[in-house]
Amino acid sequence: MTMQSDRDRLYAEPLERVSDFVFDAKVAEVFPDMINRSVPGYGTIIRMIGLLAARHVGPGGRCYDLGCSLGASALAMARGIEAPGCRILAVDNSPAMLARARGELIKAGPATPIDLICADIRDVRIRRASMVVLNFTLQFIPPGERDELLREIHDNLLPGGILVLSEKIAFADEGFQTLFSDMHHQFKKDQGYSDLEVSQKRQSLERVLLPETLDGHRARLARVGFRRQAVWFQCFNFVSLLAVR
Ligand code: GEK
């Protein structure tokens, strides 16, 4: 099932001043269209989160979708999980996103219950988790606070529990940084965005979405205690990692 939404035209007209990106009602309205046309492989990642849940979540399992937006990852987990008695907690601090997520939940009526929680993911206590998903959310947390969040997740996963961490990344190699950033721009144009839309959106995210290198992410995962980790998806400057406690 794909979520439907209005077409994203938020940056189509020239803006006098491009303000910092916020997850407000206007964004929530067009979010599925925006993320599908902006993140190469987003649909694939969501489907694979369902398959990973099918394999890793046993009876009575608790799962977390941190920064859930409209709940696409939570719904993928709910659809994938076959074990009985499981529960998914989906957290976001944007009331506009959660209001729409509630509508999506009602439409989907998943067999595994999903609790929607309006909170900052830095304040949420993770408990006995089988699976935690951070699908393009960590990039919005100030870099200095990322270790603490990841440590909380690691320490509260059950042994054998998994974290799916998807991020936009930066490259230390200048040539690759330019190439993949250009390829991403090209991808967005191919998806129907104009040069103006791409550049205004880029400007609005500059101080809000702070990408790190893949080495930086991998070092943090190891530092907070994850014994095993692998990149299972990459397209240009978008990656998804699987870390196992
Ligand atoms: C998906 N995971 O469709 N606390 C709670 N929520 C936050 C915080 C925070 N501190 N910071 C940002 N968010 C989703 C897509 S979008 C990714 C995730 C993107 C929320 C924010 O409100 C938004 O809904 C989400 O994280 C990021 O699989 O837009 O690039």
Coordinates of N, CA and C and ligand atoms in Angstrom, one line a residue:
M1 N 0.8 -1.2 0.0 CA 0.0 0.0 0.0 C 0.9 1.3 0.0
T2 N 0.6 2.2 -0.9 CA 1.4 3.4 -1.0 C 0.5 4.6 -0.4
M3 N 1.2 5.4 0.4 CA 0.4 6.6 0.9 C 0.2 7.6 -0.2
Q4 N -0.9 8.1 -0.3 CA -1.2 9.2 -1.4 C -1.1 10.5 -0.7
S5 N -0.7 11.5 -1.5 CA -0.7 12.9 -1.0 C -0.7 13.9 -2.1
D6 N -0.9 15.2 -1.8 CA -0.8 16.2 -2.8 C 0.6 16.3 -3.3
R7 N 0.7 16.9 -4.5 CA 2.0 17.1 -5.0 C 2.8 18.2 -4.3
D8 N 4.1 17.9 -4.0 CA 4.9 18.9 -3.3 C 5.3 20.0 -4.3
R9 N 4.8 21.3 -4.0 CA 5.1 22.4 -4.8 C 5.6 23.6 -3.8
L10 N 6.1 23.2 -2.6 CA 6.3 24.1 -1.6 C 7.4 25.1 -2.0
Y11 N 8.4 24.7 -2.8 CA 9.5 25.6 -3.2 C 9.4 25.9 -4.7
A12 N 8.3 25.8 -5.3 CA 8.2 26.0 -6.8 C 8.3 27.5 -7.2
E13 N 7.8 28.4 -6.3 CA 7.9 29.8 -6.6 C 9.0 30.4 -5.9
P14 N 9.6 31.5 -6.5 CA 10.8 32.1 -5.9 C 10.4 32.8 -4.5
L15 N 11.1 32.5 -3.5 CA 10.8 33.0 -2.2 C 11.7 34.2 -1.9
E16 N 11.2 35.2 -1.2 CA 12.0 36.4 -0.9 C 13.1 36.0 0.1
R17 N 12.7 35.2 1.1 CA 13.6 34.7 2.1 C 13.3 33.2 2.3
V18 N 14.3 32.4 2.2 CA 14.1 30.9 2.4 C 14.3 30.7 3.9
S19 N 13.3 30.3 4.6 CA 13.5 30.1 6.0 C 13.8 28.6 6.3
D20 N 14.3 28.4 7.5 CA 14.7 27.0 7.9 C 13.5 26.0 7.8
F21 N 13.8 24.8 7.3 CA 12.8 23.8 7.1 C 12.1 23.4 8.4
V22 N 10.8 23.4 8.4 CA 10.1 22.8 9.6 C 9.0 21.8 9.2
F23 N 8.7 20.8 10.0 CA 7.8 19.8 9.7 C 6.4 20.3 10.2
D24 N 5.8 21.2 9.4 CA 4.5 21.8 9.7 C 3.4 21.2 8.9
A25 N 2.2 21.8 9.0 CA 1.0 21.2 8.3 C 1.2 21.2 6.8
K26 N 1.9 22.2 6.3 CA 2.1 22.3 4.8 C 2.9 21.1 4.3
V27 N 4.0 20.8 5.1 CA 4.9 19.7 4.8 C 4.1 18.4 4.9
A28 N 3.4 18.2 6.1 CA 2.7 17.0 6.3 C 1.7 16.6 5.2
E29 N 1.1 17.7 4.6 CA 0.1 17.5 3.5 C 0.7 16.9 2.3
V30 N 2.0 17.2 2.0 CA 2.6 16.7 0.8 C 3.7 15.7 1.1
F31 N 3.8 15.2 2.3 CA 5.0 14.5 2.7 C 5.3 13.2 1.9
P32 N 4.3 12.3 1.7 CA 4.7 11.1 0.9 C 5.2 11.5 -0.5
D33 N 4.6 12.5 -1.2 CA 5.2 12.9 -2.5 C 6.6 13.4 -2.4
M34 N 6.7 14.3 -1.3 CA 8.0 14.9 -1.1 C 9.1 13.9 -0.9
I35 N 8.9 13.0 0.0 CA 10.0 12.0 0.4 C 10.3 11.0 -0.7
N36 N 9.2 10.6 -1.4 CA 9.4 9.7 -2.5 C 10.2 10.3 -3.7
R37 N 10.0 11.6 -3.9 CA 10.6 12.2 -5.0 C 12.0 12.8 -4.6
S38 N 12.3 12.8 -3.3 CA 13.6 13.4 -2.8 C 14.6 12.4 -2.4
V39 N 14.2 11.2 -1.9 CA 15.1 10.2 -1.4 C 15.1 9.0 -2.3
P40 N 16.2 8.9 -3.1 CA 16.3 7.7 -3.9 C 16.2 6.4 -3.1
G41 N 15.3 5.5 -3.5 CA 15.3 4.2 -2.8 C 14.4 4.2 -1.6
Y42 N 13.7 5.3 -1.3 CA 12.8 5.4 -0.1 C 11.8 4.2 -0.1
G43 N 11.1 4.0 -1.2 CA 10.1 3.0 -1.2 C 10.7 1.6 -0.9
T44 N 11.9 1.4 -1.5 CA 12.5 0.1 -1.3 C 12.9 -0.1 0.2
I45 N 13.4 1.0 0.8 CA 13.8 0.9 2.2 C 12.6 0.6 3.1
I46 N 11.5 1.2 2.8 CA 10.3 1.0 3.6 C 9.9 -0.5 3.5
R47 N 9.9 -1.0 2.2 CA 9.5 -2.4 2.1 C 10.4 -3.4 2.8
M48 N 11.7 -3.1 2.7 CA 12.7 -4.0 3.4 C 12.6 -3.9 4.9
I49 N 12.1 -2.8 5.5 CA 11.9 -2.7 6.9 C 10.8 -3.7 7.3
G50 N 9.9 -3.9 6.4 CA 8.8 -4.9 6.7 C 9.4 -6.3 6.7
L51 N 10.3 -6.6 5.8 CA 10.9 -7.9 5.7 C 11.9 -8.1 6.9
L52 N 12.6 -7.1 7.3 CA 13.5 -7.2 8.5 C 12.6 -7.5 9.7
A53 N 11.5 -6.8 9.8 CA 10.6 -7.0 11.0 C 10.1 -8.5 11.0
A54 N 9.8 -9.0 9.8 CA 9.2 -10.4 9.8 C 10.3 -11.3 10.3
R55 N 11.6 -11.1 10.1 CA 12.6 -12.0 10.5 C 13.0 -11.8 12.0
H56 N 13.0 -10.6 12.4 CA 13.6 -10.3 13.7 C 12.6 -10.1 14.9
V57 N 11.4 -10.0 14.6 CA 10.4 -9.7 15.7 C 9.6 -10.9 16.1
G58 N 9.9 -11.4 17.3 CA 9.2 -12.6 17.8 C 8.0 -12.3 18.6
P59 N 7.3 -13.3 19.2 CA 6.1 -13.1 19.9 C 6.3 -12.1 21.1
G60 N 5.4 -11.2 21.2 CA 5.4 -10.2 22.3 C 6.5 -9.1 22.0
G61 N 7.0 -9.0 20.8 CA 8.1 -8.0 20.5 C 7.6 -6.6 20.6
R62 N 8.6 -5.7 21.0 CA 8.3 -4.3 21.0 C 9.2 -3.6 20.0
C63 N 8.5 -2.8 19.2 CA 9.3 -2.1 18.1 C 9.1 -0.6 18.2
Y64 N 10.1 0.2 17.8 CA 10.0 1.6 17.8 C 10.3 2.2 16.5
D65 N 9.5 3.2 16.1 CA 9.7 4.0 14.8 C 9.9 5.4 15.3
L66 N 11.2 5.8 15.3 CA 11.6 7.1 15.9 C 11.7 8.2 14.8
G67 N 10.8 9.2 14.9 CA 10.7 10.2 13.8 C 9.8 9.6 12.8
C68 N 8.6 9.2 13.2 CA 7.8 8.4 12.3 C 7.1 9.1 11.1
S69 N 7.0 10.4 11.2 CA 6.3 11.2 10.2 C 4.9 10.6 10.0
L70 N 4.5 10.1 8.9 CA 3.2 9.6 8.7 C 3.1 8.1 9.0
G71 N 4.1 7.6 9.6 CA 4.1 6.2 10.1 C 4.4 5.1 9.0
A72 N 5.1 5.5 8.0 CA 5.4 4.5 6.9 C 6.2 3.3 7.4
S73 N 7.2 3.6 8.2 CA 8.1 2.5 8.7 C 7.3 1.6 9.7
A74 N 6.5 2.3 10.6 CA 5.7 1.6 11.6 C 4.7 0.7 10.9
L75 N 4.1 1.2 9.8 CA 3.1 0.3 9.1 C 3.8 -0.8 8.4
A76 N 5.0 -0.6 7.9 CA 5.8 -1.6 7.2 C 6.1 -2.7 8.2
M77 N 6.5 -2.3 9.4 CA 6.8 -3.3 10.5 C 5.5 -4.1 10.8
A78 N 4.4 -3.3 11.0 CA 3.2 -4.0 11.4 C 2.7 -5.0 10.3
R79 N 3.0 -4.7 9.1 CA 2.6 -5.6 8.0 C 3.5 -6.8 7.9
G80 N 4.8 -6.6 8.3 CA 5.8 -7.6 8.2 C 5.7 -8.6 9.3
I81 N 5.4 -8.1 10.5 CA 5.4 -9.0 11.7 C 4.4 -10.1 11.7
E82 N 4.8 -11.3 11.9 CA 3.9 -12.4 11.9 C 3.6 -12.9 13.3
A83 N 4.5 -12.6 14.2 CA 4.4 -13.1 15.6 C 3.2 -12.4 16.3
P84 N 2.6 -13.2 17.3 CA 1.5 -12.6 18.0 C 1.9 -11.7 19.2
G85 N 1.0 -10.8 19.6 CA 1.3 -10.1 20.8 C 2.3 -9.0 20.7
C86 N 2.6 -8.5 19.5 CA 3.6 -7.5 19.3 C 3.0 -6.1 19.4
R87 N 3.8 -5.1 19.6 CA 3.3 -3.7 19.7 C 4.4 -2.8 19.1
I88 N 3.9 -1.7 18.4 CA 4.8 -0.8 17.8 C 4.6 0.6 18.4
L89 N 5.6 1.3 18.8 CA 5.5 2.7 19.3 C 6.1 3.6 18.2
A90 N 5.3 4.5 17.7 CA 5.7 5.4 16.7 C 5.8 6.8 17.2
V91 N 6.9 7.5 17.2 CA 7.1 8.7 17.9 C 7.5 9.8 16.9
D92 N 6.9 11.0 17.1 CA 7.3 12.2 16.3 C 7.0 13.4 17.1
N93 N 7.7 14.5 16.9 CA 7.4 15.7 17.7 C 6.7 16.8 16.9
S94 N 6.2 16.4 15.7 CA 5.4 17.3 14.9 C 3.9 16.9 15.0
P95 N 3.1 17.7 15.7 CA 1.7 17.4 15.8 C 1.0 17.3 14.4
A96 N 1.5 18.1 13.4 CA 0.8 18.0 12.1 C 1.1 16.6 11.5
M97 N 2.3 16.1 11.6 CA 2.7 14.8 11.1 C 1.8 13.7 11.8
L98 N 1.7 13.8 13.1 CA 1.0 12.8 13.8 C -0.5 12.8 13.5
A99 N -1.0 14.0 13.3 CA -2.5 14.0 13.0 C -2.7 13.3 11.7
R100 N -1.8 13.4 10.7 CA -2.0 12.7 9.4 C -1.7 11.2 9.6
A101 N -0.7 10.9 10.4 CA -0.3 9.5 10.7 C -1.6 8.8 11.2
R102 N -2.3 9.5 12.1 CA -3.5 8.9 12.7 C -4.5 8.4 11.6
G103 N -4.7 9.3 10.6 CA -5.5 9.0 9.5 C -5.0 7.8 8.7
E104 N -3.7 7.7 8.5 CA -3.2 6.6 7.7 C -3.4 5.3 8.5
L105 N -3.2 5.4 9.8 CA -3.4 4.2 10.6 C -4.8 3.7 10.6
I106 N -5.8 4.6 10.6 CA -7.2 4.2 10.5 C -7.5 3.6 9.2
K107 N -6.9 4.1 8.1 CA -7.1 3.5 6.8 C -6.5 2.1 6.7
A108 N -5.3 2.0 7.3 CA -4.6 0.7 7.1 C -5.1 -0.4 8.1
G109 N -5.5 0.0 9.3 CA -6.0 -1.0 10.3 C -5.1 -2.1 10.5
P110 N -3.8 -1.9 10.9 CA -2.9 -3.0 11.0 C -3.2 -4.0 12.1
A111 N -2.8 -5.2 11.9 CA -3.1 -6.3 12.8 C -2.2 -6.1 14.1
T112 N -1.0 -5.6 13.9 CA -0.2 -5.3 15.1 C -0.5 -3.9 15.5
P113 N -0.8 -3.6 16.8 CA -1.2 -2.3 17.2 C 0.0 -1.3 17.1
I114 N -0.3 -0.1 16.7 CA 0.7 1.0 16.7 C 0.2 2.1 17.6
D115 N 1.0 2.5 18.6 CA 0.7 3.6 19.4 C 1.5 4.8 18.9
L116 N 0.7 5.9 18.6 CA 1.4 7.1 18.1 C 1.7 8.0 19.3
I117 N 2.9 8.5 19.4 CA 3.3 9.3 20.6 C 3.9 10.6 20.1
C118 N 3.3 11.7 20.6 CA 3.9 13.0 20.2 C 4.9 13.4 21.3
A119 N 6.2 13.3 20.9 CA 7.3 13.5 21.8 C 8.6 13.7 21.1
D120 N 9.5 14.3 21.8 CA 10.9 14.4 21.2 C 11.5 13.0 21.4
I121 N 12.2 12.5 20.4 CA 12.7 11.2 20.5 C 13.9 11.1 21.5
R122 N 14.4 12.3 21.9 CA 15.5 12.3 22.9 C 14.9 12.1 24.3
D123 N 13.6 12.2 24.4 CA 13.0 12.1 25.7 C 12.3 10.7 25.9
V124 N 12.3 9.9 24.9 CA 11.5 8.7 24.9 C 12.4 7.6 25.6
R125 N 11.8 6.9 26.5 CA 12.5 5.7 27.1 C 12.2 4.5 26.3
I126 N 13.3 3.9 25.8 CA 13.2 2.6 25.0 C 13.2 1.5 26.0
R127 N 12.3 0.5 25.8 CA 12.3 -0.6 26.8 C 12.2 -1.9 26.1
R128 N 13.2 -2.8 26.3 CA 13.1 -4.2 25.8 C 12.7 -4.3 24.3
A129 N 13.4 -3.6 23.5 CA 13.1 -3.5 22.1 C 13.6 -4.6 21.3
S130 N 12.8 -5.1 20.3 CA 13.3 -6.1 19.4 C 13.8 -5.4 18.1
M131 N 13.2 -4.3 17.8 CA 13.6 -3.5 16.6 C 13.4 -2.1 16.8
V132 N 14.4 -1.3 16.4 CA 14.2 0.2 16.4 C 14.5 0.7 15.0
V133 N 13.7 1.7 14.5 CA 14.0 2.3 13.2 C 14.2 3.8 13.4
L134 N 15.3 4.2 12.8 CA 15.6 5.7 12.7 C 15.7 5.9 11.2
N135 N 14.6 6.1 10.5 CA 14.6 6.2 9.0 C 14.7 7.7 8.7
F136 N 15.9 8.2 8.4 CA 16.1 9.6 8.1 C 15.6 10.6 9.1
T137 N 15.9 10.2 10.4 CA 15.6 11.1 11.5 C 16.8 11.6 12.3
L138 N 17.8 10.7 12.4 CA 19.0 11.1 13.2 C 19.6 12.4 12.7
Q139 N 19.5 12.5 11.3 CA 20.2 13.7 10.7 C 19.6 15.0 11.1
F140 N 18.4 15.0 11.8 CA 17.8 16.2 12.3 C 18.2 16.5 13.8
I141 N 18.9 15.6 14.4 CA 19.3 15.7 15.8 C 20.7 16.4 15.9
P142 N 20.9 17.4 16.8 CA 22.2 18.0 16.8 C 23.3 17.0 17.0
P143 N 24.4 17.1 16.2 CA 25.4 16.0 16.2 C 25.9 15.7 17.6
G144 N 26.0 16.7 18.5 CA 26.5 16.5 19.8 C 25.6 15.6 20.7
E145 N 24.3 15.5 20.3 CA 23.4 14.7 21.1 C 23.1 13.3 20.5
R146 N 23.8 13.0 19.4 CA 23.5 11.7 18.7 C 24.0 10.5 19.5
D147 N 25.2 10.6 20.1 CA 25.7 9.5 20.9 C 24.7 9.0 22.0
E148 N 24.2 10.0 22.7 CA 23.4 9.7 23.8 C 22.1 8.9 23.4
L149 N 21.5 9.4 22.3 CA 20.3 8.7 21.7 C 20.6 7.3 21.3
L150 N 21.7 7.2 20.6 CA 22.1 5.8 20.1 C 22.5 4.9 21.2
R151 N 23.1 5.4 22.3 CA 23.4 4.6 23.4 C 22.1 4.1 24.1
E152 N 21.1 5.0 24.3 CA 19.9 4.7 24.9 C 19.2 3.5 24.1
I153 N 19.3 3.6 22.7 CA 18.7 2.6 21.9 C 19.5 1.3 22.1
H154 N 20.8 1.3 22.0 CA 21.6 0.1 22.1 C 21.3 -0.6 23.4
D155 N 21.4 0.2 24.5 CA 21.3 -0.4 25.8 C 19.9 -1.0 26.1
N156 N 18.9 -0.6 25.3 CA 17.6 -1.1 25.6 C 17.0 -2.0 24.5
L157 N 17.9 -2.4 23.6 CA 17.5 -3.5 22.7 C 17.8 -4.8 23.4
L158 N 17.0 -5.8 23.1 CA 17.2 -7.1 23.6 C 18.4 -7.7 22.9
P159 N 19.1 -8.6 23.5 CA 20.2 -9.3 22.7 C 19.7 -9.8 21.4
G160 N 20.4 -9.5 20.3 CA 19.9 -10.0 19.0 C 18.9 -9.0 18.3
G161 N 18.5 -8.0 19.1 CA 17.6 -6.9 18.6 C 18.4 -6.1 17.5
I162 N 17.6 -5.4 16.6 CA 18.2 -4.7 15.6 C 17.8 -3.2 15.5
L163 N 18.8 -2.4 15.0 CA 18.5 -1.0 14.7 C 18.6 -0.8 13.2
V164 N 17.6 -0.2 12.5 CA 17.8 0.2 11.1 C 18.0 1.7 11.2
L165 N 19.2 2.1 10.7 CA 19.5 3.5 10.7 C 19.7 4.0 9.2
S166 N 18.8 4.8 8.7 CA 18.9 5.4 7.4 C 19.3 6.8 7.5
E167 N 20.2 7.3 6.6 CA 20.7 8.7 6.7 C 21.1 9.2 5.3
K168 N 21.0 10.5 5.2 CA 21.7 11.2 4.1 C 23.1 11.4 4.6
I169 N 24.1 11.0 3.8 CA 25.5 11.1 4.3 C 26.3 12.2 3.5
A170 N 27.5 12.6 4.2 CA 28.4 13.4 3.5 C 29.7 12.6 3.2
F171 N 30.5 13.0 2.2 CA 31.7 12.3 1.9 C 32.9 13.2 2.2
A172 N 33.9 12.5 2.8 CA 35.2 13.2 3.1 C 35.9 13.6 1.8
D173 N 35.8 12.7 0.9 CA 36.4 12.9 -0.4 C 35.6 14.0 -1.2
E174 N 36.3 15.1 -1.5 CA 35.6 16.2 -2.2 C 35.0 15.8 -3.5
G175 N 35.7 15.0 -4.2 CA 35.2 14.6 -5.6 C 33.9 13.8 -5.4
F176 N 33.8 12.9 -4.5 CA 32.6 12.1 -4.3 C 31.5 13.0 -3.7
Q177 N 31.9 13.9 -2.8 CA 30.8 14.8 -2.3 C 30.1 15.6 -3.4
T178 N 30.9 16.1 -4.3 CA 30.4 16.9 -5.5 C 29.6 15.9 -6.4
L179 N 30.2 14.8 -6.7 CA 29.5 13.9 -7.6 C 28.2 13.4 -7.1
F180 N 28.1 13.0 -5.9 CA 26.9 12.4 -5.4 C 25.8 13.5 -5.1
S181 N 26.3 14.7 -4.7 CA 25.4 15.7 -4.5 C 24.8 16.2 -5.8
D182 N 25.6 16.2 -6.9 CA 25.1 16.4 -8.2 C 24.1 15.4 -8.7
M183 N 24.5 14.1 -8.4 CA 23.6 13.0 -8.8 C 22.2 13.1 -8.1
H184 N 22.3 13.5 -6.8 CA 21.0 13.6 -6.1 C 20.2 14.8 -6.7
H185 N 20.8 15.9 -7.1 CA 20.2 17.0 -7.8 C 19.5 16.5 -9.1
Q186 N 20.3 15.6 -9.8 CA 19.8 15.1 -11.1 C 18.6 14.2 -10.8
F187 N 18.7 13.4 -9.8 CA 17.6 12.5 -9.4 C 16.3 13.3 -9.2
K188 N 16.5 14.4 -8.4 CA 15.3 15.2 -8.1 C 14.7 15.9 -9.4
K189 N 15.6 16.3 -10.3 CA 15.1 16.8 -11.6 C 14.4 15.8 -12.4
D190 N 14.9 14.6 -12.4 CA 14.3 13.5 -13.0 C 12.9 13.2 -12.4
Q191 N 12.7 13.5 -11.2 CA 11.4 13.3 -10.5 C 10.5 14.5 -10.7
G192 N 10.9 15.5 -11.5 CA 10.0 16.6 -11.8 C 10.2 17.9 -11.0
Y193 N 11.2 17.9 -10.2 CA 11.5 19.2 -9.5 C 12.4 20.1 -10.4
S194 N 12.1 21.4 -10.3 CA 12.9 22.3 -11.1 C 14.2 22.7 -10.3
D195 N 15.1 23.3 -11.1 CA 16.4 23.8 -10.4 C 16.1 24.7 -9.2
L196 N 15.1 25.6 -9.4 CA 14.7 26.5 -8.3 C 14.2 25.7 -7.1
E197 N 13.4 24.7 -7.3 CA 12.8 23.9 -6.2 C 14.0 23.2 -5.5
V198 N 14.9 22.7 -6.2 CA 16.0 21.9 -5.6 C 16.9 22.9 -4.8
S199 N 17.2 24.1 -5.4 CA 18.1 25.0 -4.7 C 17.4 25.6 -3.5
Q200 N 16.2 26.0 -3.6 CA 15.5 26.6 -2.4 C 15.3 25.6 -1.3
K201 N 15.0 24.3 -1.6 CA 14.9 23.3 -0.6 C 16.2 23.0 0.1
R202 N 17.3 23.0 -0.8 CA 18.6 22.8 -0.2 C 19.0 23.8 0.8
Q203 N 18.7 25.1 0.4 CA 18.9 26.2 1.3 C 18.2 26.1 2.7
S204 N 16.9 25.7 2.6 CA 16.1 25.6 3.8 C 16.5 24.5 4.7
L205 N 17.2 23.5 4.2 CA 17.7 22.4 5.0 C 19.1 22.6 5.5
E206 N 19.8 23.6 5.0 CA 21.2 23.7 5.3 C 21.6 23.7 6.8
R207 N 20.8 24.4 7.6 CA 21.1 24.5 9.1 C 20.3 23.4 9.9
V208 N 19.5 22.6 9.2 CA 18.5 21.8 9.9 C 18.9 20.3 9.7
L209 N 19.3 19.9 8.5 CA 19.7 18.5 8.2 C 21.2 18.5 8.2
L210 N 21.8 17.8 9.2 CA 23.3 17.9 9.3 C 23.9 16.5 9.0
P211 N 24.3 16.2 7.8 CA 24.8 14.9 7.5 C 26.2 14.6 8.0
E212 N 26.5 13.4 8.3 CA 27.8 13.0 8.7 C 28.3 12.0 7.7
T213 N 29.6 11.6 7.8 CA 30.1 10.6 6.9 C 29.7 9.2 7.3
L214 N 29.8 8.3 6.4 CA 29.4 6.9 6.8 C 30.4 6.4 7.9
D215 N 31.7 6.7 7.7 CA 32.7 6.3 8.8 C 32.3 6.9 10.1
G216 N 31.8 8.1 10.2 CA 31.3 8.7 11.4 C 30.2 7.9 12.0
H217 N 29.2 7.6 11.2 CA 28.1 6.8 11.7 C 28.5 5.4 12.2
R218 N 29.4 4.8 11.4 CA 29.9 3.4 11.8 C 30.7 3.5 13.1
A219 N 31.5 4.5 13.3 CA 32.3 4.7 14.5 C 31.3 4.9 15.7
R220 N 30.3 5.7 15.5 CA 29.4 5.9 16.6 C 28.7 4.6 17.0
L221 N 28.2 3.8 16.0 CA 27.5 2.6 16.3 C 28.4 1.7 17.1
A222 N 29.7 1.6 16.7 CA 30.6 0.7 17.5 C 30.8 1.3 18.9
R223 N 31.0 2.6 19.0 CA 31.3 3.3 20.2 C 30.2 3.1 21.3
V224 N 28.9 3.1 20.8 CA 27.8 2.9 21.8 C 27.6 1.4 22.1
G225 N 28.3 0.5 21.4 CA 28.2 -0.9 21.8 C 27.7 -1.9 20.8
F226 N 27.3 -1.4 19.6 CA 26.8 -2.4 18.7 C 28.0 -3.3 18.2
R227 N 27.8 -4.6 18.3 CA 28.9 -5.5 18.0 C 29.0 -5.8 16.5
R228 N 27.8 -5.7 15.9 CA 27.8 -6.1 14.4 C 27.0 -5.0 13.7
Q229 N 27.5 -4.6 12.5 CA 26.8 -3.7 11.7 C 27.1 -3.8 10.2
A230 N 26.2 -3.5 9.3 CA 26.5 -3.6 7.9 C 25.6 -2.6 7.2
V231 N 26.2 -2.1 6.1 CA 25.4 -1.2 5.2 C 24.6 -2.2 4.3
W232 N 23.3 -2.1 4.3 CA 22.5 -3.0 3.5 C 21.8 -2.3 2.3
F233 N 21.9 -0.9 2.3 CA 21.4 -0.1 1.2 C 22.2 1.1 1.0
Q234 N 22.5 1.4 -0.3 CA 23.1 2.7 -0.6 C 22.7 3.1 -2.0
C235 N 22.3 4.4 -2.1 CA 22.2 5.0 -3.5 C 22.7 6.4 -3.3
F236 N 23.8 6.7 -4.0 CA 24.5 8.0 -4.0 C 24.7 8.4 -2.5
N237 N 24.1 9.5 -2.0 CA 24.4 10.0 -0.7 C 23.3 9.6 0.3
F238 N 22.7 8.4 0.1 CA 21.6 7.9 1.0 C 22.0 6.5 1.4
V239 N 22.1 6.2 2.7 CA 22.4 4.9 3.1 C 21.5 4.4 4.2
S240 N 21.4 3.1 4.3 CA 20.7 2.5 5.4 C 21.6 1.4 6.0
L241 N 21.8 1.5 7.3 CA 22.6 0.5 8.1 C 21.8 -0.4 8.9
L242 N 22.3 -1.6 9.1 CA 21.6 -2.5 10.0 C 22.6 -2.8 11.2
A243 N 22.2 -2.5 12.4 CA 23.1 -2.8 13.5 C 22.5 -3.8 14.5
V244 N 23.2 -4.7 14.9 CA 22.7 -5.8 15.8 C 23.3 -5.7 17.2
R245 N 22.4 -5.8 18.2 CA 23.0 -5.8 19.5 C 23.5 -7.2 19.9
Ligands
GEK1 C1 9.6 7.7 7.2 N1 10.8 8.0 9.3 O1 8.7 8.0 6.5 N2 11.9 14.2 18.0 C2 10.8 13.6 17.3 N3 10.7 13.7 15.9 C3 11.6 14.4 15.3 C4 12.7 15.0 15.9 C5 12.8 14.9 17.3 N4 13.8 15.5 18.0 N5 13.4 15.7 14.9 C6 12.8 15.4 13.8 N6 11.7 14.7 13.9 C7 10.0 8.7 8.3 C8 10.6 9.9 7.7 S1 11.3 12.5 8.2 C9 12.7 12.5 7.2 C10 11.2 10.8 8.7 C11 12.7 13.7 6.2 C12 10.8 14.1 12.9 C13 10.2 15.2 12.0 O2 9.1 15.8 12.6 C14 9.9 14.4 10.8 O3 8.6 13.9 10.8 C15 10.9 13.2 10.8 O4 11.5 13.3 12.1 C16 11.9 13.2 9.7 O5 10.2 6.6 7.2 O6 11.8 14.5 6.2 O7 13.8 13.7 5.5

